[in-house]
Short mmCIF file of N, CA and C in Angstrom, two decimals:
data_model
loop_
_atom_site.label_atom_id
_atom_site.label_comp_id
_atom_site.label_asym_id
_atom_site.label_seq_id
_atom_site.Cartn_x
_atom_site.Cartn_y
_atom_site.Cartn_z
N UNK A 1 106.77 131.71 133.35
CA UNK A 1 108.13 132.19 133.33
C UNK A 1 108.34 132.93 132.01
N UNK A 2 108.81 134.14 132.07
CA UNK A 2 108.97 134.91 130.84
C UNK A 2 110.32 134.59 130.18
N UNK A 3 110.52 135.15 129.01
CA UNK A 3 111.70 134.85 128.21
C UNK A 3 112.99 135.24 128.92
N UNK A 4 112.99 136.39 129.59
CA UNK A 4 114.21 136.89 130.24
C UNK A 4 114.67 135.91 131.32
N UNK A 5 113.72 135.41 132.14
CA UNK A 5 114.08 134.47 133.20
C UNK A 5 114.57 133.15 132.62
N UNK A 6 113.93 132.67 131.57
CA UNK A 6 114.37 131.43 130.95
C UNK A 6 115.76 131.60 130.36
N UNK A 7 116.00 132.74 129.74
CA UNK A 7 117.31 133.01 129.16
C UNK A 7 118.37 133.05 130.25
N UNK A 8 118.06 133.67 131.39
CA UNK A 8 119.00 133.75 132.50
C UNK A 8 119.29 132.37 133.06
N UNK A 9 118.24 131.56 133.22
CA UNK A 9 118.43 130.21 133.74
C UNK A 9 119.28 129.39 132.78
N UNK A 10 119.03 129.50 131.49
CA UNK A 10 119.82 128.72 130.54
C UNK A 10 121.28 129.18 130.53
N UNK A 11 121.52 130.51 130.67
CA UNK A 11 122.91 130.99 130.72
C UNK A 11 123.61 130.51 131.99
N UNK A 12 122.89 130.54 133.13
CA UNK A 12 123.48 130.05 134.38
C UNK A 12 123.74 128.56 134.27
N UNK A 13 122.79 127.83 133.69
CA UNK A 13 122.96 126.39 133.53
C UNK A 13 124.17 126.06 132.68
N UNK A 14 124.34 126.79 131.59
CA UNK A 14 125.50 126.55 130.73
C UNK A 14 126.78 126.86 131.49
N UNK A 15 126.78 127.96 132.23
CA UNK A 15 127.98 128.32 133.00
C UNK A 15 128.29 127.26 134.05
N UNK A 16 127.27 126.75 134.74
CA UNK A 16 127.50 125.73 135.77
C UNK A 16 128.01 124.43 135.15
N UNK A 17 127.41 124.03 134.01
CA UNK A 17 127.89 122.83 133.33
C UNK A 17 129.34 123.00 132.89
N UNK A 18 129.66 124.16 132.35
CA UNK A 18 131.04 124.42 131.92
C UNK A 18 131.98 124.38 133.11
N UNK A 19 131.58 124.98 134.23
CA UNK A 19 132.43 124.98 135.42
C UNK A 19 132.63 123.55 135.92
N UNK A 20 131.57 122.78 135.94
CA UNK A 20 131.67 121.40 136.39
C UNK A 20 132.60 120.60 135.49
N UNK A 21 132.51 120.84 134.22
CA UNK A 21 133.36 120.13 133.27
C UNK A 21 134.82 120.54 133.44
N UNK A 22 135.05 121.84 133.54
CA UNK A 22 136.42 122.35 133.65
C UNK A 22 137.09 121.93 134.95
N UNK A 23 136.36 121.90 136.04
CA UNK A 23 136.96 121.58 137.33
C UNK A 23 136.84 120.12 137.68
N UNK A 24 136.30 119.34 136.77
CA UNK A 24 136.25 117.89 136.97
C UNK A 24 135.36 117.48 138.11
N UNK A 25 134.24 118.10 138.28
CA UNK A 25 133.34 117.74 139.38
C UNK A 25 132.20 116.89 138.87
N UNK A 26 132.53 115.85 138.15
CA UNK A 26 131.50 114.92 137.68
C UNK A 26 131.49 113.70 138.55
N UNK A 27 130.58 112.78 138.33
CA UNK A 27 130.50 111.57 139.16
C UNK A 27 131.76 110.72 139.06
N UNK A 28 132.45 110.75 137.93
CA UNK A 28 133.64 109.92 137.76
C UNK A 28 134.89 110.61 138.28
N UNK A 29 134.82 111.88 138.66
CA UNK A 29 136.00 112.64 139.06
C UNK A 29 136.53 112.18 140.40
N UNK A 30 135.69 111.85 141.31
CA UNK A 30 136.15 111.44 142.64
C UNK A 30 135.11 110.54 143.26
N UNK A 31 135.52 109.78 144.21
CA UNK A 31 134.56 108.93 144.91
C UNK A 31 133.76 109.79 145.88
N UNK A 32 132.57 109.33 146.31
CA UNK A 32 131.72 110.14 147.19
C UNK A 32 132.40 110.50 148.51
N UNK A 33 133.30 109.65 149.03
CA UNK A 33 133.96 109.94 150.29
C UNK A 33 134.94 111.10 150.13
N UNK A 34 135.56 111.24 148.97
CA UNK A 34 136.60 112.24 148.76
C UNK A 34 136.05 113.58 148.27
N UNK A 35 134.77 113.68 147.96
CA UNK A 35 134.19 114.88 147.40
C UNK A 35 133.96 115.91 148.50
N UNK A 36 134.52 117.12 148.34
CA UNK A 36 134.29 118.16 149.34
C UNK A 36 132.83 118.61 149.33
N UNK A 37 132.34 119.17 150.43
CA UNK A 37 130.93 119.57 150.52
C UNK A 37 130.54 120.61 149.50
N UNK A 38 131.41 121.59 149.20
CA UNK A 38 131.02 122.61 148.22
C UNK A 38 130.90 122.01 146.81
N UNK A 39 131.70 121.00 146.51
CA UNK A 39 131.59 120.32 145.21
C UNK A 39 130.29 119.54 145.15
N UNK A 40 129.93 118.88 146.27
CA UNK A 40 128.66 118.16 146.32
C UNK A 40 127.51 119.12 146.13
N UNK A 41 127.59 120.28 146.75
CA UNK A 41 126.52 121.26 146.61
C UNK A 41 126.42 121.74 145.16
N UNK A 42 127.58 121.98 144.57
CA UNK A 42 127.57 122.40 143.16
C UNK A 42 126.97 121.30 142.28
N UNK A 43 127.38 120.06 142.56
CA UNK A 43 126.87 118.93 141.79
C UNK A 43 125.34 118.80 141.97
N UNK A 44 124.87 118.93 143.19
CA UNK A 44 123.44 118.85 143.46
C UNK A 44 122.70 120.01 142.79
N UNK A 45 123.33 121.19 142.82
CA UNK A 45 122.72 122.35 142.15
C UNK A 45 122.61 122.12 140.66
N UNK A 46 123.65 121.54 140.08
CA UNK A 46 123.61 121.24 138.65
C UNK A 46 122.54 120.20 138.33
N UNK A 47 122.40 119.21 139.17
CA UNK A 47 121.37 118.20 138.96
C UNK A 47 119.98 118.82 139.04
N UNK A 48 119.75 119.68 140.05
CA UNK A 48 118.46 120.36 140.17
C UNK A 48 118.20 121.22 138.93
N UNK A 49 119.25 121.93 138.48
CA UNK A 49 119.10 122.77 137.29
C UNK A 49 118.77 121.93 136.06
N UNK A 50 119.45 120.79 135.92
CA UNK A 50 119.17 119.90 134.79
C UNK A 50 117.75 119.36 134.86
N UNK A 51 117.29 119.00 136.08
CA UNK A 51 115.91 118.53 136.24
C UNK A 51 114.91 119.63 135.90
N UNK A 52 115.21 120.85 136.34
CA UNK A 52 114.32 121.98 136.04
C UNK A 52 114.28 122.23 134.54
N UNK A 53 115.46 122.16 133.93
CA UNK A 53 115.53 122.36 132.47
C UNK A 53 114.73 121.28 131.75
N UNK A 54 114.86 120.03 132.20
CA UNK A 54 114.12 118.92 131.60
C UNK A 54 112.61 119.13 131.77
N UNK A 55 112.22 119.52 132.97
CA UNK A 55 110.79 119.75 133.23
C UNK A 55 110.26 120.89 132.37
N UNK A 56 111.06 121.96 132.27
CA UNK A 56 110.65 123.09 131.44
C UNK A 56 110.52 122.66 129.97
N UNK A 57 111.49 121.87 129.50
CA UNK A 57 111.43 121.39 128.12
C UNK A 57 110.21 120.52 127.89
N UNK A 58 109.92 119.65 128.86
CA UNK A 58 108.74 118.79 128.73
C UNK A 58 107.47 119.63 128.69
N UNK A 59 107.38 120.66 129.55
CA UNK A 59 106.20 121.52 129.54
C UNK A 59 106.09 122.26 128.21
N UNK A 60 107.21 122.75 127.70
CA UNK A 60 107.19 123.48 126.43
C UNK A 60 106.76 122.57 125.29
N UNK A 61 107.26 121.36 125.27
CA UNK A 61 106.87 120.40 124.22
C UNK A 61 105.39 120.08 124.34
N UNK A 62 104.91 119.84 125.57
CA UNK A 62 103.50 119.55 125.78
C UNK A 62 102.63 120.72 125.32
N UNK A 63 103.04 121.95 125.68
CA UNK A 63 102.27 123.15 125.30
C UNK A 63 102.24 123.31 123.78
N UNK A 64 103.38 123.08 123.12
CA UNK A 64 103.43 123.20 121.66
C UNK A 64 102.56 122.15 120.99
N UNK A 65 102.58 120.93 121.53
CA UNK A 65 101.75 119.86 120.99
C UNK A 65 100.27 120.19 121.14
N UNK A 66 99.90 120.68 122.32
CA UNK A 66 98.50 121.05 122.55
C UNK A 66 98.08 122.20 121.64
N UNK A 67 98.95 123.20 121.47
CA UNK A 67 98.63 124.33 120.59
C UNK A 67 98.43 123.85 119.15
N UNK A 68 99.28 122.93 118.72
CA UNK A 68 99.14 122.39 117.36
C UNK A 68 97.82 121.62 117.22
N UNK A 69 97.48 120.82 118.24
CA UNK A 69 96.22 120.08 118.20
C UNK A 69 95.03 121.03 118.18
N UNK A 70 95.09 122.10 119.00
CA UNK A 70 93.99 123.08 119.00
C UNK A 70 93.88 123.76 117.64
N UNK A 71 95.02 124.11 117.05
CA UNK A 71 95.00 124.77 115.74
C UNK A 71 94.37 123.85 114.69
N UNK A 72 94.69 122.58 114.75
CA UNK A 72 94.11 121.62 113.80
C UNK A 72 92.61 121.51 114.03
N UNK A 73 92.21 121.37 115.30
CA UNK A 73 90.78 121.27 115.61
C UNK A 73 90.04 122.53 115.22
N UNK A 74 90.62 123.70 115.52
CA UNK A 74 89.96 124.97 115.21
C UNK A 74 89.83 125.19 113.70
N UNK A 75 90.74 124.62 112.93
CA UNK A 75 90.76 124.87 111.49
C UNK A 75 90.42 123.63 110.67
N UNK A 76 89.78 122.67 111.31
CA UNK A 76 89.47 121.42 110.62
C UNK A 76 88.61 121.68 109.37
N UNK A 77 87.61 122.56 109.47
CA UNK A 77 86.76 122.87 108.32
C UNK A 77 87.56 123.53 107.20
N UNK A 78 88.43 124.46 107.58
CA UNK A 78 89.26 125.13 106.57
C UNK A 78 90.19 124.13 105.89
N UNK A 79 90.77 123.26 106.69
CA UNK A 79 91.66 122.23 106.13
C UNK A 79 90.88 121.31 105.19
N UNK A 80 89.67 120.94 105.61
CA UNK A 80 88.83 120.08 104.77
C UNK A 80 88.46 120.78 103.46
N UNK A 81 88.09 122.07 103.57
CA UNK A 81 87.76 122.84 102.36
C UNK A 81 88.95 122.93 101.42
N UNK A 82 90.11 123.23 102.00
CA UNK A 82 91.32 123.33 101.17
C UNK A 82 91.66 122.00 100.53
N UNK A 83 91.45 120.92 101.27
CA UNK A 83 91.72 119.59 100.74
C UNK A 83 90.80 119.30 99.55
N UNK A 84 89.51 119.64 99.69
CA UNK A 84 88.59 119.39 98.58
C UNK A 84 88.90 120.31 97.40
N UNK A 85 89.27 121.56 97.69
CA UNK A 85 89.67 122.46 96.60
C UNK A 85 90.91 121.92 95.90
N UNK A 86 91.85 121.44 96.68
CA UNK A 86 93.08 120.88 96.12
C UNK A 86 92.75 119.70 95.22
N UNK A 87 91.87 118.82 95.71
CA UNK A 87 91.47 117.66 94.90
C UNK A 87 90.82 118.11 93.60
N UNK A 88 89.94 119.11 93.68
CA UNK A 88 89.26 119.62 92.49
C UNK A 88 90.26 120.23 91.51
N UNK A 89 91.16 121.04 92.04
CA UNK A 89 92.16 121.67 91.16
C UNK A 89 93.10 120.63 90.56
N UNK A 90 93.45 119.64 91.34
CA UNK A 90 94.32 118.58 90.84
C UNK A 90 93.62 117.79 89.74
N UNK A 91 92.34 117.53 89.92
CA UNK A 91 91.58 116.81 88.90
C UNK A 91 91.47 117.64 87.61
N UNK A 92 91.26 118.94 87.77
CA UNK A 92 91.21 119.84 86.60
C UNK A 92 92.55 119.82 85.87
N UNK A 93 93.63 119.87 86.64
CA UNK A 93 94.97 119.85 86.05
C UNK A 93 95.22 118.52 85.32
N UNK A 94 94.78 117.42 85.93
CA UNK A 94 94.93 116.10 85.28
C UNK A 94 94.18 116.06 83.95
N UNK A 95 92.96 116.60 83.96
CA UNK A 95 92.15 116.61 82.73
C UNK A 95 92.83 117.46 81.67
N UNK A 96 93.37 118.61 82.08
CA UNK A 96 94.07 119.48 81.14
C UNK A 96 95.29 118.76 80.54
N UNK A 97 96.04 118.09 81.39
CA UNK A 97 97.20 117.34 80.88
C UNK A 97 96.78 116.21 79.95
N UNK A 98 95.66 115.56 80.29
CA UNK A 98 95.16 114.47 79.43
C UNK A 98 94.77 115.02 78.06
N UNK A 99 94.10 116.19 78.05
CA UNK A 99 93.72 116.82 76.78
C UNK A 99 94.96 117.21 75.98
N UNK A 100 95.96 117.78 76.68
CA UNK A 100 97.18 118.17 75.99
C UNK A 100 97.89 116.95 75.41
N UNK A 101 97.90 115.86 76.16
CA UNK A 101 98.52 114.63 75.66
C UNK A 101 97.79 114.13 74.42
N UNK A 102 96.45 114.18 74.48
CA UNK A 102 95.66 113.74 73.32
C UNK A 102 95.97 114.62 72.11
N UNK A 103 96.06 115.94 72.32
CA UNK A 103 96.40 116.85 71.22
C UNK A 103 97.79 116.54 70.67
N UNK A 104 98.73 116.29 71.55
CA UNK A 104 100.09 115.96 71.10
C UNK A 104 100.11 114.64 70.34
N UNK A 105 99.32 113.68 70.80
CA UNK A 105 99.25 112.40 70.07
C UNK A 105 98.71 112.60 68.66
N UNK A 106 97.65 113.41 68.55
CA UNK A 106 97.07 113.70 67.23
C UNK A 106 98.10 114.42 66.36
N UNK A 107 98.78 115.42 66.94
CA UNK A 107 99.77 116.17 66.18
C UNK A 107 100.92 115.27 65.73
N UNK A 108 101.35 114.37 66.60
CA UNK A 108 102.46 113.48 66.22
C UNK A 108 102.02 112.51 65.13
N UNK A 109 100.77 112.03 65.21
CA UNK A 109 100.27 111.15 64.16
C UNK A 109 100.19 111.91 62.84
N UNK A 110 99.69 113.16 62.89
CA UNK A 110 99.61 113.99 61.68
C UNK A 110 101.01 114.24 61.11
N UNK A 111 101.95 114.56 61.99
CA UNK A 111 103.32 114.84 61.53
C UNK A 111 103.93 113.59 60.91
N UNK A 112 103.70 112.43 61.53
CA UNK A 112 104.22 111.18 60.97
C UNK A 112 103.59 110.88 59.61
N UNK A 113 102.29 111.12 59.49
CA UNK A 113 101.62 110.88 58.21
C UNK A 113 102.15 111.83 57.13
N UNK A 114 102.33 113.12 57.50
CA UNK A 114 102.88 114.08 56.54
C UNK A 114 104.30 113.70 56.14
N UNK A 115 105.10 113.27 57.09
CA UNK A 115 106.46 112.86 56.77
C UNK A 115 106.45 111.67 55.82
N UNK A 116 105.57 110.71 56.07
CA UNK A 116 105.47 109.56 55.16
C UNK A 116 105.04 110.01 53.76
N UNK A 117 104.08 110.93 53.70
CA UNK A 117 103.62 111.45 52.40
C UNK A 117 104.75 112.17 51.68
N UNK A 118 105.45 113.05 52.39
CA UNK A 118 106.56 113.79 51.78
C UNK A 118 107.68 112.84 51.35
N UNK A 119 107.95 111.83 52.17
CA UNK A 119 109.00 110.86 51.82
C UNK A 119 108.63 110.11 50.54
N UNK A 120 107.38 109.67 50.47
CA UNK A 120 106.93 108.95 49.28
C UNK A 120 106.98 109.85 48.05
N UNK A 121 106.51 111.12 48.19
CA UNK A 121 106.53 112.05 47.05
C UNK A 121 107.97 112.33 46.63
N UNK A 122 108.85 112.51 47.59
CA UNK A 122 110.26 112.77 47.25
C UNK A 122 110.87 111.56 46.57
N UNK A 123 110.55 110.36 47.00
CA UNK A 123 111.07 109.14 46.38
C UNK A 123 110.59 109.03 44.93
N UNK A 124 109.31 109.31 44.73
CA UNK A 124 108.76 109.25 43.38
C UNK A 124 109.43 110.28 42.47
N UNK A 125 109.61 111.50 42.99
CA UNK A 125 110.27 112.54 42.19
C UNK A 125 111.73 112.17 41.92
N UNK A 126 112.39 111.62 42.89
CA UNK A 126 113.78 111.21 42.71
C UNK A 126 113.86 110.12 41.65
N UNK A 127 112.96 109.15 41.71
CA UNK A 127 112.95 108.07 40.72
C UNK A 127 112.73 108.64 39.31
N UNK A 128 111.79 109.60 39.19
CA UNK A 128 111.54 110.22 37.88
C UNK A 128 112.78 110.98 37.39
N UNK A 129 113.41 111.74 38.27
CA UNK A 129 114.61 112.49 37.87
C UNK A 129 115.75 111.54 37.51
N UNK A 130 115.88 110.46 38.24
CA UNK A 130 116.93 109.48 37.95
C UNK A 130 116.69 108.85 36.58
N UNK A 131 115.44 108.48 36.32
CA UNK A 131 115.11 107.89 35.02
C UNK A 131 115.36 108.89 33.90
N UNK A 132 114.97 110.16 34.10
CA UNK A 132 115.21 111.21 33.08
C UNK A 132 116.70 111.41 32.85
N UNK A 133 117.49 111.36 33.90
CA UNK A 133 118.94 111.53 33.76
C UNK A 133 119.54 110.37 32.98
N UNK A 134 119.09 109.16 33.23
CA UNK A 134 119.59 107.99 32.49
C UNK A 134 119.23 108.09 31.01
N UNK A 135 117.98 108.54 30.75
CA UNK A 135 117.57 108.70 29.35
C UNK A 135 118.39 109.78 28.67
N UNK A 136 118.67 110.88 29.39
CA UNK A 136 119.49 111.96 28.81
C UNK A 136 120.89 111.46 28.53
N UNK A 137 121.47 110.65 29.43
CA UNK A 137 122.81 110.10 29.18
C UNK A 137 122.81 109.15 27.99
N UNK A 138 121.76 108.35 27.86
CA UNK A 138 121.65 107.44 26.70
C UNK A 138 121.57 108.24 25.40
N UNK A 139 120.77 109.31 25.39
CA UNK A 139 120.66 110.16 24.19
C UNK A 139 122.00 110.81 23.88
N UNK A 140 122.70 111.29 24.91
CA UNK A 140 123.99 111.92 24.72
C UNK A 140 125.00 110.91 24.16
N UNK A 141 124.97 109.68 24.66
CA UNK A 141 125.87 108.64 24.16
C UNK A 141 125.56 108.32 22.69
N UNK A 142 124.28 108.22 22.33
CA UNK A 142 123.90 107.97 20.93
C UNK A 142 124.40 109.11 20.05
N UNK A 143 124.24 110.34 20.50
CA UNK A 143 124.68 111.50 19.74
C UNK A 143 126.20 111.46 19.53
N UNK A 144 126.94 111.12 20.61
CA UNK A 144 128.39 111.02 20.49
C UNK A 144 128.78 109.91 19.51
N UNK A 145 128.08 108.79 19.61
CA UNK A 145 128.37 107.67 18.69
C UNK A 145 128.09 108.08 17.24
N UNK A 146 126.99 108.80 16.98
CA UNK A 146 126.67 109.25 15.63
C UNK A 146 127.71 110.25 15.13
N UNK A 147 128.12 111.14 15.98
CA UNK A 147 129.12 112.15 15.60
C UNK A 147 130.46 111.51 15.26
N UNK A 148 130.85 110.56 16.07
CA UNK A 148 132.15 109.94 15.80
C UNK A 148 132.11 109.04 14.58
N UNK A 149 130.97 108.45 14.24
CA UNK A 149 130.85 107.60 13.05
C UNK A 149 130.80 108.45 11.79
N UNK A 150 130.20 109.61 11.83
CA UNK A 150 130.07 110.44 10.64
C UNK A 150 131.32 111.26 10.37
N UNK A 151 132.09 111.48 11.31
CA UNK A 151 133.30 112.30 11.10
C UNK A 151 134.49 111.38 10.75
N UNK A 152 135.32 111.94 9.91
CA UNK A 152 136.53 111.21 9.56
C UNK A 152 137.55 111.46 10.65
N UNK A 153 138.37 110.48 10.87
CA UNK A 153 139.41 110.68 11.90
C UNK A 153 140.37 111.79 11.48
N UNK A 154 140.83 112.52 12.42
CA UNK A 154 141.76 113.61 12.15
C UNK A 154 143.16 113.02 12.06
N UNK A 155 143.81 113.33 10.94
CA UNK A 155 145.16 112.76 10.81
C UNK A 155 146.11 113.45 11.78
N UNK A 156 147.01 112.68 12.24
CA UNK A 156 147.97 113.24 13.19
C UNK A 156 149.32 113.35 12.58
#
């Protein structure tokens, strides 16, 4: 069955279902004794159409499943090759990341060691400058004390 016929059947089916819904010709709409013959025919036609649609869907699903299985079987070697290539490339990538991590670990250890060295050197220099400043203040205080002792007070 080609696409045009399937499309026509699906459009007719939709129209029949819509008509059945709009005119209330479902199983719950009336009892079998009260159903007119043309409504029964329409209902039977809709059931046949639904069965045909179901059968067509089942065939289409079966055909698609078989085509997928054939494609897998036909390309099993290619899939296997790609899988092994993927594994190889993934392993290469893992090794590269491991090397990069090792390099980063070394760099972080070096940076931490340099920071410790710089911190220690800065502390030592700060301690020396602090001691020099204290000595300069002591000398300045001695000088002030000598100046004030040698000078006579200024009369006011």
